[in-house]
Structures are given as C-alpha cells and as structure tokens.
N, C-alpha and C. Protein backbone atom coordinates (compact mmCIF):
# COMPACT_ATOMS: atom_id res chain seq x y z
N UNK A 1 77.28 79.28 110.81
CA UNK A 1 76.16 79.53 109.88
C UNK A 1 74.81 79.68 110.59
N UNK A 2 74.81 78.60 111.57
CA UNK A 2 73.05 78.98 112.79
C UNK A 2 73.24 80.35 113.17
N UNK A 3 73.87 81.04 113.60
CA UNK A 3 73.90 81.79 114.22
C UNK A 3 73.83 83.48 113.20
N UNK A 4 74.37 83.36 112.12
CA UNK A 4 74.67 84.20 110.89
C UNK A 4 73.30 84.30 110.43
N UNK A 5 72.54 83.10 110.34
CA UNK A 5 71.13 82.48 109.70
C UNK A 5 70.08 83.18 110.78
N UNK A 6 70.12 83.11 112.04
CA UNK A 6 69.08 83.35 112.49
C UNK A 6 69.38 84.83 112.72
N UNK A 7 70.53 85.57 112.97
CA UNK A 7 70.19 87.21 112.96
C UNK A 7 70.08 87.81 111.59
N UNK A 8 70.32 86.98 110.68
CA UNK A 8 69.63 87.61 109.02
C UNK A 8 68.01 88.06 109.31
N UNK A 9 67.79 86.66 109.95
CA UNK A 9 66.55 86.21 109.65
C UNK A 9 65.26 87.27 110.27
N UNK A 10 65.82 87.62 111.07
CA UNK A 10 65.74 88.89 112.47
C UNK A 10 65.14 89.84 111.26
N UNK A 11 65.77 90.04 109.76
CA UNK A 11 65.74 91.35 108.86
C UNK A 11 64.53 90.57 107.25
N UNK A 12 64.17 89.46 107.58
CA UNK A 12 63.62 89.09 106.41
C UNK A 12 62.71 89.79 106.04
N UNK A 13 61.71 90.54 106.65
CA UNK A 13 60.64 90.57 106.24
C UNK A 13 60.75 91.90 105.55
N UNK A 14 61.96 92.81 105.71
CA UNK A 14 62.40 94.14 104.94
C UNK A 14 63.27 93.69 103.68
N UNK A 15 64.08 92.73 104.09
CA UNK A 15 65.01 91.88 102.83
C UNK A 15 63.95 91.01 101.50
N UNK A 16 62.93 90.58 102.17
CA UNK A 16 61.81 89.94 100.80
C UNK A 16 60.60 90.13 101.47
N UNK A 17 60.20 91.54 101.32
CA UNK A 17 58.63 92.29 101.42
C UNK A 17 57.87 90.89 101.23
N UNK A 18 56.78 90.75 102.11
CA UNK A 18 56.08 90.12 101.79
C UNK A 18 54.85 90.87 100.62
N UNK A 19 54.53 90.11 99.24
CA UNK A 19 53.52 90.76 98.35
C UNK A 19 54.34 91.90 96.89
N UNK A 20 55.45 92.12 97.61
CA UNK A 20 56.06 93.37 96.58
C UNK A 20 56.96 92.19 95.71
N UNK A 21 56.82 92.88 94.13
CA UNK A 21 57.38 91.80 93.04
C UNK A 21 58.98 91.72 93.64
N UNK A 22 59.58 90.65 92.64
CA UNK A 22 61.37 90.53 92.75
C UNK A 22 61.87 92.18 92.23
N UNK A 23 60.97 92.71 91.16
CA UNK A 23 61.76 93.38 90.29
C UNK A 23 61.85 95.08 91.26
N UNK A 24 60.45 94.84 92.03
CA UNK A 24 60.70 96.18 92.65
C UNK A 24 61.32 96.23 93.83
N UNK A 25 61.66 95.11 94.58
CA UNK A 25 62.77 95.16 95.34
C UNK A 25 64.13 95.17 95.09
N UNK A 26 64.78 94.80 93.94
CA UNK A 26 65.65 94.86 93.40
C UNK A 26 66.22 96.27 93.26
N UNK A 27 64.87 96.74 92.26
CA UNK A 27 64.84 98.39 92.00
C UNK A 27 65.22 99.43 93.19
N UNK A 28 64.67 98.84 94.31
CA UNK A 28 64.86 99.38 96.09
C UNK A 28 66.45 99.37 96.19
N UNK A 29 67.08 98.27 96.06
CA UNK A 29 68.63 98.01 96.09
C UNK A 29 69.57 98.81 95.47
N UNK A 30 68.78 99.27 94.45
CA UNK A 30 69.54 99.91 93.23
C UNK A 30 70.04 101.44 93.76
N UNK A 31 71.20 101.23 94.54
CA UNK A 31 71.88 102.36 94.43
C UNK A 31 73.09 102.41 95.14
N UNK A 32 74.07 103.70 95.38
CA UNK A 32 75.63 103.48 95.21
C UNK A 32 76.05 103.56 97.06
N UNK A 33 77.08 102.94 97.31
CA UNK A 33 77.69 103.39 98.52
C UNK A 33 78.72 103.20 98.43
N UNK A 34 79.20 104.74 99.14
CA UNK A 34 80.54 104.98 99.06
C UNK A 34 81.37 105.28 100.76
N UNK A 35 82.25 104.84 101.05
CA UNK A 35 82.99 105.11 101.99
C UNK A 35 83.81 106.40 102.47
N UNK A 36 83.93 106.96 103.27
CA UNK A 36 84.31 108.28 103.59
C UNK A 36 84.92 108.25 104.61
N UNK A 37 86.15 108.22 105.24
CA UNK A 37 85.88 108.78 106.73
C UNK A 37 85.42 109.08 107.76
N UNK A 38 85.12 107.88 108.39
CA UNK A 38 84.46 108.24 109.49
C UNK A 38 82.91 108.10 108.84
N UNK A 39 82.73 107.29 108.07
CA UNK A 39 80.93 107.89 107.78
C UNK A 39 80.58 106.93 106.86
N UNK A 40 79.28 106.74 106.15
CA UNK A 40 79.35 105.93 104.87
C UNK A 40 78.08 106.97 104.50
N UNK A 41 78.24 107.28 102.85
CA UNK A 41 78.07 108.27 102.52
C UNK A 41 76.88 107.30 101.44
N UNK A 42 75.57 107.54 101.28
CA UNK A 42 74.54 106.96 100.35
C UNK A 42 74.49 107.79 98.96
N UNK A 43 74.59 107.33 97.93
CA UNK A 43 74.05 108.22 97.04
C UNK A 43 72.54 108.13 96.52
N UNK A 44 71.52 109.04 96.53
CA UNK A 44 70.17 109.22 96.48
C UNK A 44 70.06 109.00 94.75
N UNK A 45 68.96 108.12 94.51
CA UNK A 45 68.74 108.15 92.90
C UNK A 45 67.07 107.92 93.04
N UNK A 46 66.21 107.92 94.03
CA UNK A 46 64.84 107.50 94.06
C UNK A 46 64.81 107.36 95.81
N UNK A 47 63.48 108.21 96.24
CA UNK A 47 62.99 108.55 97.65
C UNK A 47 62.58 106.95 97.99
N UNK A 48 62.06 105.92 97.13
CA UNK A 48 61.17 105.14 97.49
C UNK A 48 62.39 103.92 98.18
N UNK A 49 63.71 104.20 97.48
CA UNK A 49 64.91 103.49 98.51
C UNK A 49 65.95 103.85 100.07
N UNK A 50 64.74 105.04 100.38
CA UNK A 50 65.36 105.79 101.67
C UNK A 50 65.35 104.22 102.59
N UNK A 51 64.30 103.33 102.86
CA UNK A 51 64.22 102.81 103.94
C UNK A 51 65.10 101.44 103.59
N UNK A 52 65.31 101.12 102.32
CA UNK A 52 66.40 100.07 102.05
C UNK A 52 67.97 100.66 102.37
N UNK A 53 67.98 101.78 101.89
CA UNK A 53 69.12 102.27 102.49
C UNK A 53 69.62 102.21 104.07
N UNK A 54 68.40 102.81 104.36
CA UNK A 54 68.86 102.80 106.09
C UNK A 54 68.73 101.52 106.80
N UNK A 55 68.32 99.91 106.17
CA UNK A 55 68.23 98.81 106.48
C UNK A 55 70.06 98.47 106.70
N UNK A 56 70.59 98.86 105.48
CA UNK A 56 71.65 98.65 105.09
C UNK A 56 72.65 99.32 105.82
N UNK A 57 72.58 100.56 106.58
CA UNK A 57 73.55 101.29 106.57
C UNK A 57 73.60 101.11 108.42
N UNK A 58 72.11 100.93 108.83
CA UNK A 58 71.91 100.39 110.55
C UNK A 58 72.30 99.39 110.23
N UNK A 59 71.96 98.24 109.77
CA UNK A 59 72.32 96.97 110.20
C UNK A 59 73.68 95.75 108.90
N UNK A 60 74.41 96.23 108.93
CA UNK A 60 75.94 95.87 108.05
C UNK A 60 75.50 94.39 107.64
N UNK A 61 74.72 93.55 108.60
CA UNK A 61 75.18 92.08 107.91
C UNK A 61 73.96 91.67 106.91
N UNK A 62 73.04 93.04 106.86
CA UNK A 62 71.95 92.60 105.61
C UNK A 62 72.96 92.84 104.56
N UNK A 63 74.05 93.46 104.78
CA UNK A 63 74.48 93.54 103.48
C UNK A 63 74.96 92.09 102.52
N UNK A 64 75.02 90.86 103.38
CA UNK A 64 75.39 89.82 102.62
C UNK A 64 74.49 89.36 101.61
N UNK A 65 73.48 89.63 102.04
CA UNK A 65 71.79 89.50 101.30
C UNK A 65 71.50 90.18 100.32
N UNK A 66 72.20 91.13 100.03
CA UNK A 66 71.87 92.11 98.78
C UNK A 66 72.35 91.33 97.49
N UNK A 67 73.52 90.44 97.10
CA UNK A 67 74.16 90.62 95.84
C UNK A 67 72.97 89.03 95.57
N UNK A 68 72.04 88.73 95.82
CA UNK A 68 70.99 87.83 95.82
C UNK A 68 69.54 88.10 95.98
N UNK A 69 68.76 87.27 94.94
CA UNK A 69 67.59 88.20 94.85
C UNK A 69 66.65 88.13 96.02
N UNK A 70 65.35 88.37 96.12
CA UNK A 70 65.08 88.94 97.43
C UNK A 70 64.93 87.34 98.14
N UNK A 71 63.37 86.29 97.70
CA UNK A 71 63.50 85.26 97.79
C UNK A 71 65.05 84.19 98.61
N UNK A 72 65.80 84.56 98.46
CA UNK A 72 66.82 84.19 98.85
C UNK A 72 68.27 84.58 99.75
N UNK A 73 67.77 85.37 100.11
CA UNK A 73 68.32 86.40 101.35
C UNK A 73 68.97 85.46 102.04
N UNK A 74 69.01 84.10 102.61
CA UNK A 74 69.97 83.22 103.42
C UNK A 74 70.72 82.83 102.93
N UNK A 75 71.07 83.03 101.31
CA UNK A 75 72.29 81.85 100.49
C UNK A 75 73.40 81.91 101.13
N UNK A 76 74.01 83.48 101.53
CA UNK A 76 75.46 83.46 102.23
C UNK A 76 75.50 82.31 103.23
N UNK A 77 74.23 82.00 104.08
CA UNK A 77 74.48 81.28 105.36
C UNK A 77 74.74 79.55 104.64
N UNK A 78 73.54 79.35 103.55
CA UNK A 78 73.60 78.45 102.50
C UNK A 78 74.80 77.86 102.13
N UNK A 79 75.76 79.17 101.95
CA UNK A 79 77.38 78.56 100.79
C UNK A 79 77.85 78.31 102.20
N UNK A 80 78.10 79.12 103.13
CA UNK A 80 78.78 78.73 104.47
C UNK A 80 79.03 77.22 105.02
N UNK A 81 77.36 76.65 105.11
CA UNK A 81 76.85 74.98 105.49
C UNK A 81 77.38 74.38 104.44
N UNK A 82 77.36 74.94 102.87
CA UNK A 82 77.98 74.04 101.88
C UNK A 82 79.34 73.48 102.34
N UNK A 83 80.26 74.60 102.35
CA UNK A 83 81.56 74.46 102.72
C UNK A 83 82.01 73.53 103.81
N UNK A 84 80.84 74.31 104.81
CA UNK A 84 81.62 72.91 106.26
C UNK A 84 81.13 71.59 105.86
N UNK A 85 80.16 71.20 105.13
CA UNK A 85 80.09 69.77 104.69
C UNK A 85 80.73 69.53 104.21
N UNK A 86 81.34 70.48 102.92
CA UNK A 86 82.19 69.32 101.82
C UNK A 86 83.97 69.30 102.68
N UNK A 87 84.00 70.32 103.75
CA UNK A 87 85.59 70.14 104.20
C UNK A 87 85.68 69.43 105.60
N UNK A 88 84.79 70.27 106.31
CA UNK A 88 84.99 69.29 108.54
C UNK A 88 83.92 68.02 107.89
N UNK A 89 83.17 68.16 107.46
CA UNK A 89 81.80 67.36 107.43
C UNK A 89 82.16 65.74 107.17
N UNK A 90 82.81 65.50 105.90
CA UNK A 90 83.89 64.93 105.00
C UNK A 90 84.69 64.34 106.20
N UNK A 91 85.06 64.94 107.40
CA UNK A 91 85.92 64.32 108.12
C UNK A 91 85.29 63.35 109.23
N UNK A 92 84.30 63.32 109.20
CA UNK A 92 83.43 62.36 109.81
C UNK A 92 83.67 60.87 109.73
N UNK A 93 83.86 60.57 108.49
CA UNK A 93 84.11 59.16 107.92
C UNK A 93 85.19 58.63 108.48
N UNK A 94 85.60 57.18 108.62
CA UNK A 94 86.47 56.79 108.57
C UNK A 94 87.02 56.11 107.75
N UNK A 95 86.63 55.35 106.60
CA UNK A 95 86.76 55.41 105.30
C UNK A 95 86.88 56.13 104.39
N UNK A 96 87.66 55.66 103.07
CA UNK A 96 87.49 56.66 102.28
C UNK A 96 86.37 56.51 101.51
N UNK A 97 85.51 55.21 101.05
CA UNK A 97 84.99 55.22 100.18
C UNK A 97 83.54 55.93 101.03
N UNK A 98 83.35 56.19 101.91
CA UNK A 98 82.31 56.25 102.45
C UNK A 98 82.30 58.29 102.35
N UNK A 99 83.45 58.59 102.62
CA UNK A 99 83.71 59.94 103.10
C UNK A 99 83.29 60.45 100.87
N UNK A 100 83.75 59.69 100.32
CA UNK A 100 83.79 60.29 98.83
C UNK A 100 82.28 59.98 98.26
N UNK A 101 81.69 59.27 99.17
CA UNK A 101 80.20 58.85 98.52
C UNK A 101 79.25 60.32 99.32
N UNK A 102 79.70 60.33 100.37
CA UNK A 102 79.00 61.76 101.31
C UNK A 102 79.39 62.94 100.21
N UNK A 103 80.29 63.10 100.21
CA UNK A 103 80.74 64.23 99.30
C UNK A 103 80.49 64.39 97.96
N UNK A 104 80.29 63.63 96.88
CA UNK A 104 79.50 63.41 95.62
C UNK A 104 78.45 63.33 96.06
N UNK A 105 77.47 62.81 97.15
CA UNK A 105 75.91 63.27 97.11
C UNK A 105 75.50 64.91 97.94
N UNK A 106 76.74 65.63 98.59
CA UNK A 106 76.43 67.13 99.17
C UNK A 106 76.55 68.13 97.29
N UNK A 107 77.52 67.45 96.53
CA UNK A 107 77.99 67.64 95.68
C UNK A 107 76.88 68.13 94.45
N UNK A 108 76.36 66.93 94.66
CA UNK A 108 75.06 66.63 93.23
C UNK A 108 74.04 67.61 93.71
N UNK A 109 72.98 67.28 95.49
CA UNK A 109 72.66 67.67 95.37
C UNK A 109 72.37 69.57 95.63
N UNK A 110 73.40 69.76 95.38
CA UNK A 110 73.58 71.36 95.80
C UNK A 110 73.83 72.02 94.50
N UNK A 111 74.45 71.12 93.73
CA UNK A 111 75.16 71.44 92.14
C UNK A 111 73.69 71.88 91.39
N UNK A 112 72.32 70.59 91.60
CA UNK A 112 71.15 71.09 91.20
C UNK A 112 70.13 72.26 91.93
N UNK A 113 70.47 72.54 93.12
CA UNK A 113 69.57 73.25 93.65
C UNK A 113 70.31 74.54 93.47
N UNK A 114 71.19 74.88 93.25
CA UNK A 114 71.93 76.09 92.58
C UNK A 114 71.88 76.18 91.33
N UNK A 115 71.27 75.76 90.53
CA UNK A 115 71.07 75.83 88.94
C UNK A 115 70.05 75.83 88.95
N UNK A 116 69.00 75.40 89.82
CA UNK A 116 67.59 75.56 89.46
C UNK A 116 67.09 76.97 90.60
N UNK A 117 67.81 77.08 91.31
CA UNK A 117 67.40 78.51 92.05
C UNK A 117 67.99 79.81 91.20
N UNK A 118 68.89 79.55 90.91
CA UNK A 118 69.75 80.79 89.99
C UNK A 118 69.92 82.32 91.42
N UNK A 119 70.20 82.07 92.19
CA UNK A 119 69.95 83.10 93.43
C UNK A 119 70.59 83.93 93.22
N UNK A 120 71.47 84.34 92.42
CA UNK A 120 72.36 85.53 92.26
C UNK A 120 71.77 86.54 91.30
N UNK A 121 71.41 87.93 91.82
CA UNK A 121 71.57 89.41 90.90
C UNK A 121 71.93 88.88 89.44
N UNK A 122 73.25 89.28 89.70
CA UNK A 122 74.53 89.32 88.37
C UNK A 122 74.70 87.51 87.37
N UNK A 123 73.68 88.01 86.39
CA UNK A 123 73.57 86.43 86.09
C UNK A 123 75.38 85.79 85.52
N UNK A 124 76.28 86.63 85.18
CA UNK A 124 77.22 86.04 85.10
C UNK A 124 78.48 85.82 86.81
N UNK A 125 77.65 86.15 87.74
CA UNK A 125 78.13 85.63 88.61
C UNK A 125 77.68 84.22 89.31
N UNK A 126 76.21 84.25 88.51
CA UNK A 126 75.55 82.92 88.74
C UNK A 126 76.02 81.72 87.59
N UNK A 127 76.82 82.28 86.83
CA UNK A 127 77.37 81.50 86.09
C UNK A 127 78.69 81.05 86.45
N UNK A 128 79.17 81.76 87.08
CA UNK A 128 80.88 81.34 87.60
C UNK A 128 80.31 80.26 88.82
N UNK A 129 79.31 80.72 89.61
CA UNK A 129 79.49 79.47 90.96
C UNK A 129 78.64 78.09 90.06
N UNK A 130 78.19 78.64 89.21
CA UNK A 130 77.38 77.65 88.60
C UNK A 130 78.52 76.36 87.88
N UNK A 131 79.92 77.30 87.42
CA UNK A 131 81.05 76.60 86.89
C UNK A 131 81.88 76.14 88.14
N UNK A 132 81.75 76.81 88.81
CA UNK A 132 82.81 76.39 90.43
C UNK A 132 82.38 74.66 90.72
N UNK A 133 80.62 74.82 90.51
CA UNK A 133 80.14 73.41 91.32
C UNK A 133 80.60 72.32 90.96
N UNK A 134 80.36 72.47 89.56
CA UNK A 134 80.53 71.31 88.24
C UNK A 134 81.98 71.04 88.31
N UNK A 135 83.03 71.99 89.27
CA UNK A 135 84.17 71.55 89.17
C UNK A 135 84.66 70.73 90.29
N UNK A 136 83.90 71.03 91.09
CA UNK A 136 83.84 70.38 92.55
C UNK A 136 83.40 68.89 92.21
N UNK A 137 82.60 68.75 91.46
CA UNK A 137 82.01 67.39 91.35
C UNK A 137 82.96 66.71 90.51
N UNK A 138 83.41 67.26 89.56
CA UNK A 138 84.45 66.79 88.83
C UNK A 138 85.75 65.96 89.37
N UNK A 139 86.60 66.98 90.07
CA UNK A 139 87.40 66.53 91.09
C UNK A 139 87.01 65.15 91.88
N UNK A 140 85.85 65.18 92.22
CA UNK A 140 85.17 64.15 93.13
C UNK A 140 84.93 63.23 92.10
N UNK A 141 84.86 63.25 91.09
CA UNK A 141 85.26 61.74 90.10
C UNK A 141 86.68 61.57 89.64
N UNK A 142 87.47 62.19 89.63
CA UNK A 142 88.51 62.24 89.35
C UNK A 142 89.28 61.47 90.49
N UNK A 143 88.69 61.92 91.42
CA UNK A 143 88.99 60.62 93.24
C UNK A 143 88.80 59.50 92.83
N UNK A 144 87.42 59.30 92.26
CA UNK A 144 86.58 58.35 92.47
C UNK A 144 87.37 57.03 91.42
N UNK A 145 88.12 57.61 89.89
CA UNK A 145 89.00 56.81 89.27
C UNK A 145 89.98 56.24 89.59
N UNK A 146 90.73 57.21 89.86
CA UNK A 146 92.03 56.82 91.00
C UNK A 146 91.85 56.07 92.28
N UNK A 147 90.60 56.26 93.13
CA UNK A 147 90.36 55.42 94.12
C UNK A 147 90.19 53.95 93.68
N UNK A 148 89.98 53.57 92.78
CA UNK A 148 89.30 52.34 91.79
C UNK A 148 90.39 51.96 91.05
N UNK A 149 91.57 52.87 91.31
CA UNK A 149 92.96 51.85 90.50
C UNK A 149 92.39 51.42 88.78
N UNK A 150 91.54 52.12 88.45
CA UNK A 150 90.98 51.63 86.80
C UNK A 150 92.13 52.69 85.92
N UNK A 151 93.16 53.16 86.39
CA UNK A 151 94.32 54.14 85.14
C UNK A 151 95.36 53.82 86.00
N UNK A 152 96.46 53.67 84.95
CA UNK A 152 97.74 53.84 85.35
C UNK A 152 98.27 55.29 85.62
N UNK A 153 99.70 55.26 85.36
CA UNK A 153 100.23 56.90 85.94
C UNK A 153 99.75 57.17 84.67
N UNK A 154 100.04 57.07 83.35
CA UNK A 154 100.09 58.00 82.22
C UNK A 154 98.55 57.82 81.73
N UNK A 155 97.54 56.88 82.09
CA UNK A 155 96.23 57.41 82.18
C UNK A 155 95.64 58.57 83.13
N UNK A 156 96.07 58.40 84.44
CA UNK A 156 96.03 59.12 85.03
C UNK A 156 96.40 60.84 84.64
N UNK A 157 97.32 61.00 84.04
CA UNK A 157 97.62 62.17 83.37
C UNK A 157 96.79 62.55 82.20
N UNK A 158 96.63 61.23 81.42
CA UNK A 158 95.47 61.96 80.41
C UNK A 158 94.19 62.13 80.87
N UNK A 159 93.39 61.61 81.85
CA UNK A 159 92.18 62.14 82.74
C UNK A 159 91.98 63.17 83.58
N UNK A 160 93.58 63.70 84.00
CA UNK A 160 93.87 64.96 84.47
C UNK A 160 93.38 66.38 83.20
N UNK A 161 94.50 66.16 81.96
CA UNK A 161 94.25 66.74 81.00
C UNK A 161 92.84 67.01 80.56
N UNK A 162 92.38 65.63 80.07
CA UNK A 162 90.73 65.73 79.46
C UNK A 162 89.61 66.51 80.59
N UNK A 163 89.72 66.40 82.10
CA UNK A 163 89.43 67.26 82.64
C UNK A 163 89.91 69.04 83.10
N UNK A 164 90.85 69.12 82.37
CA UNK A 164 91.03 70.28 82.13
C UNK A 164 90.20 71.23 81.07
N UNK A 165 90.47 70.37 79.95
CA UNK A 165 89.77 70.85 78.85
C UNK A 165 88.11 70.70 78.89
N UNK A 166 87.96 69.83 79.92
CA UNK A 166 86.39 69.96 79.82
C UNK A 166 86.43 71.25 80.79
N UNK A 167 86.77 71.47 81.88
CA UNK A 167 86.76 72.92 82.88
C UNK A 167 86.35 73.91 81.75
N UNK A 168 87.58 73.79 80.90
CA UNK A 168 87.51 75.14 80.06
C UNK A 168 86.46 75.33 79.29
N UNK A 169 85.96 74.21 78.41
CA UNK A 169 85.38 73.82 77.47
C UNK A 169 83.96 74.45 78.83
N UNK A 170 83.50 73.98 79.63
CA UNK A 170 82.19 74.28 80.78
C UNK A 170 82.02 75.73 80.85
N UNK A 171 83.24 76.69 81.12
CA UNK A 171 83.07 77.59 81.45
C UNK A 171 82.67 78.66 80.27
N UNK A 172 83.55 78.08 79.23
CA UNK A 172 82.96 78.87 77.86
C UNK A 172 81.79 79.01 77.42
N UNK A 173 81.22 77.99 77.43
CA UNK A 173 79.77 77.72 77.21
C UNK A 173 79.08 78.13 78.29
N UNK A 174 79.00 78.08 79.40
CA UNK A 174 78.37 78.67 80.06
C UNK A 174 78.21 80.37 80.01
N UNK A 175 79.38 81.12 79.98
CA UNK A 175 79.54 82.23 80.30
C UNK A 175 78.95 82.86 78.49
N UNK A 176 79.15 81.73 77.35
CA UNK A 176 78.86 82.59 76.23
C UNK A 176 76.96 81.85 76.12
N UNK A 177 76.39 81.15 77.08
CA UNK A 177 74.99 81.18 76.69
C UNK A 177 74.49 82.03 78.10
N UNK A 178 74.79 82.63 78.66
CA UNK A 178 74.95 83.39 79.88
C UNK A 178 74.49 84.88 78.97
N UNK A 179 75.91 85.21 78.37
CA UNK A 179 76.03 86.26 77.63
C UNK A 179 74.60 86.29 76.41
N UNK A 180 74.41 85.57 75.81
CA UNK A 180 73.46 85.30 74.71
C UNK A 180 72.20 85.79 75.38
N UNK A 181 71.51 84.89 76.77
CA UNK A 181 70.80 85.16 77.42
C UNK A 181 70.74 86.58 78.11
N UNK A 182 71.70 87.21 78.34
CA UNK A 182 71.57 88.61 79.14
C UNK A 182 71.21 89.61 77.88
N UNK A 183 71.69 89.63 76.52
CA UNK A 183 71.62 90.28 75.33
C UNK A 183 69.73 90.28 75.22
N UNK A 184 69.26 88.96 75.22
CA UNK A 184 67.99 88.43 74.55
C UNK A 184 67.12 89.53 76.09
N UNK A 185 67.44 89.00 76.61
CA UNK A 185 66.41 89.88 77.65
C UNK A 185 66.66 91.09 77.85
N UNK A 186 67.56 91.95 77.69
CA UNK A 186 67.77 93.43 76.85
C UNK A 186 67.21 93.91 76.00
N UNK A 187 67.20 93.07 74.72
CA UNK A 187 66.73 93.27 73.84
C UNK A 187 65.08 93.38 73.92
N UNK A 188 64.41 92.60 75.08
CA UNK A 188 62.96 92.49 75.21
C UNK A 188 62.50 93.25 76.18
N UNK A 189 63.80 93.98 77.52
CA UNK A 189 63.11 95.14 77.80
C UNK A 189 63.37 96.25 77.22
N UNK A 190 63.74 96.75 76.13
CA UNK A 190 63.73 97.85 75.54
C UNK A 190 62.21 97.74 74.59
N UNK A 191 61.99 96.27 73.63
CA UNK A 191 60.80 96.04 73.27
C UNK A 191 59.88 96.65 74.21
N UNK A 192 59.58 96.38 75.35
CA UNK A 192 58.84 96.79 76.13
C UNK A 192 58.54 98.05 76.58
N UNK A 193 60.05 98.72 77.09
CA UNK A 193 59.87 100.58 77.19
C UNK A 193 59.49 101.19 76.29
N UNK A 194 60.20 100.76 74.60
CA UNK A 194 60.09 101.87 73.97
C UNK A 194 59.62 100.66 72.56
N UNK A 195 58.42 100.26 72.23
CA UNK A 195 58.33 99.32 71.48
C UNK A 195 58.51 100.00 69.84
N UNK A 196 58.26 100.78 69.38
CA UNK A 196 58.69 101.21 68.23
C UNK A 196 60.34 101.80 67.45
N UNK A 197 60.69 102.90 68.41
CA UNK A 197 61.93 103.15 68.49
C UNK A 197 62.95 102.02 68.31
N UNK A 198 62.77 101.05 69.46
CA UNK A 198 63.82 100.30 69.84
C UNK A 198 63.54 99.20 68.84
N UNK A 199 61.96 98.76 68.32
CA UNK A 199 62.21 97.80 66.93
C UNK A 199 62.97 98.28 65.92
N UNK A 200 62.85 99.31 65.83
CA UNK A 200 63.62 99.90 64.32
C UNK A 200 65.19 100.06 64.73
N UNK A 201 65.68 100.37 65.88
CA UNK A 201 66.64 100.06 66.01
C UNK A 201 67.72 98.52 66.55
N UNK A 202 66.87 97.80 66.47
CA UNK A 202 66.91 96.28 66.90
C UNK A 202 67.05 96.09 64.74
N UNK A 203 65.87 96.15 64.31
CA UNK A 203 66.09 95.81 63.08
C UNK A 203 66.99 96.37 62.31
N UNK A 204 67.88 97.65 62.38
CA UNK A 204 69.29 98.30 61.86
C UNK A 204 70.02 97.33 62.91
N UNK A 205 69.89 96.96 63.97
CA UNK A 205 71.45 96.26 64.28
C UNK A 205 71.16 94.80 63.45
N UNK A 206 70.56 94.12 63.08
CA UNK A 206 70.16 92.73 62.76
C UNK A 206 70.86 93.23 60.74
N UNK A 207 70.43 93.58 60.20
CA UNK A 207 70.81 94.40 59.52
C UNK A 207 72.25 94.53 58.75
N UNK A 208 72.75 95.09 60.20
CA UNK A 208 74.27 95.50 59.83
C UNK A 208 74.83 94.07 60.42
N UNK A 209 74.59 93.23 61.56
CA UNK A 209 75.20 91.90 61.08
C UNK A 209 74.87 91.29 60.33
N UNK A 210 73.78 91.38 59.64
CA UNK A 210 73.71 90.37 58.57
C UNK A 210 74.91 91.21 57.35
N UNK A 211 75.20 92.28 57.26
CA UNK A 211 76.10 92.98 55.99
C UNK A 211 77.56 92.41 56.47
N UNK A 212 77.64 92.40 57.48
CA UNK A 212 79.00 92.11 58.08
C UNK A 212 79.15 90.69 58.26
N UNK A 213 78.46 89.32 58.02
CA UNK A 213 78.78 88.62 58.03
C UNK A 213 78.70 88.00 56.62
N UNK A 214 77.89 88.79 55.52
CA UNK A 214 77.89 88.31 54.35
C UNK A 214 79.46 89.01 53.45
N UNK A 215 79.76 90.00 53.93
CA UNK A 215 80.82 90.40 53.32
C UNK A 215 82.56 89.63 54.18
C-alpha cells in the first residue's frame, strides 16, 4: 500500500485540481474506454477532457482513482491498509481476546470514516461497501458471544440466524434509502436545468401515483 500510495500521489494534483469544484472534475472523467488490439481506443464527448484522458491512458494506475471522487484519490491504497489490518495485522496478538478487541476497534473506526466520507462516484456502490462494513463488524460480535461462552449450540444457531436476517434486513434499507436518495437529487437537478418543464412534469408523475395508489 506505501508504495501504491506514494506513486498515486506522484498524480494528485491532476487527480484533485487544486480550486476546480468536485462536480467539474467528475464531468472531466466522464467518458468511455474501450479496448482494441493492440491500442486503447478513447471515446471523445467534450475537448475540455483531452488532458484527463491522456492522464489515464499514460499513466494505468490513476486509473484506481477514478471510480472515487476527486478529494479522495488514495481510498484504493486506504481499502488495501484496511485489509492487511483486519487479516496479517490481527496476527500480531497472541491472545485472542486482545487480537478481537484490535479488530472491532480497525472495525468501528473505519465503518465511520467510510460513512461519513461517502468516497465512491456510484452512490449505490457506496452503499454495498457501506453494507460489507457493518458486516464485518457484525461477525466480530458474533466472535465476541461465542468467545464469552454466554449461548449454547442451539443459541448459538439462533444468533447465527437473527444475524442473517439483520444482513438482509441492512442491506435493504440501505440500498432502498440509497435509491430514494438518488431519485430526490434527480429530481432537483432537472428542477434546476429546466425549472418549468420539468415542474410540470414532476407534478404529472406525482399525479399519476397518487391515481395509482388510490385505485
């Protein structure tokens, strides 16, 4: 990860412009690549992304930095350090209770600094690692019962279960106030492009669900 981290780092200052908003670097990103033979082939949609392109196409490992907004260009190196803590890191201990107390606090605090950074583009991909964490920590109480001898076998199975259903029960909710949220801010940049048009057509869709849920 040092080493991944510091030749990113080599590219920051083209990866998060210093002064230029999130939204127009983003906008810079915004476009297709396709593979060819022997070549990698750009597709052109706006002149003002020639030099993000050619960041990308000279130097391959900015590409880890792209599916994250600009601000945050190191997360790949970020999840990397996550990992070797919670797996070699973990092996440090010679205890267990000591090795499961390290690991519920890499746990917690990474679980919050990934929910309050939100670093991912694709907000429903920031919702899946957002569900990954909460499962990681989970597991790590699920140790933490069993380490403590407080369930028998057939408790043990129903704490298995009830953490199943909470997994599921996490991810639903997440991914459907995820969804709610990506709709609502749609809905407010079209307000914005086209503020008349798009009210009157915001107020026919409001409209026809209200007919469709009264009938």
């Amino acid at each position: 990860p040092a080493s991944f981290l510091l030749t990113l780092s080599q590219h920051r200052s083209k990866l998060d412009p210093p002064g230029v908003p999130e939204a127009k670097v983003l906008e810079m990103r915004d476009f297709e690549m396709s593979e060819t033979p022997g070549a990698s082939v750009l597709v052109d949609k706006d002149e003002q992304k020639c030099a993000t392109k050619e960041l990308f196409v000279k130097e391959p490992i900015t590409v880890f930095a792209r599916p994250y907004r600009p601000q945050y260009w190191y997360f790949e190196a970020y999840i990397m350090f996550r990992r070797i803590l919670l797996t070699s890191g973990s092996l440090c201990f010679d205890d267990l209770s000591s090795m499961i107390v390290f690991v519920l606090m890499v746990s917690i605090v990474t679980l919050v600094f990934e929910d309050q950074a939100k670093p991912h583009t694709n907000k429903f991909l920031s919702a899946f690692c957002y569900c990954m964490s909460w499962q990681v920590l989970l597991c790590i109480l699920m140790l933490l019962l069993l380490d403590a001898e407080m369930t028998s076998e057939t408790g043990a199975m129903v704490i298995s279960a009830a953490l199943l259903i909470t997994n599921i029960g996490l991810v639903a909710i997440v991914l459907k106030d995820t969804k709610t949220k990506e709709k609502r801010s749609q809905r407010e940049l079209k307000l914005q492009k086209f503020p008349s048009s798009a009210l009157s057509q915001l107020r026919e869709d409001d409209e026809t669900r209200a007919r469709s849920r009264s009938s």
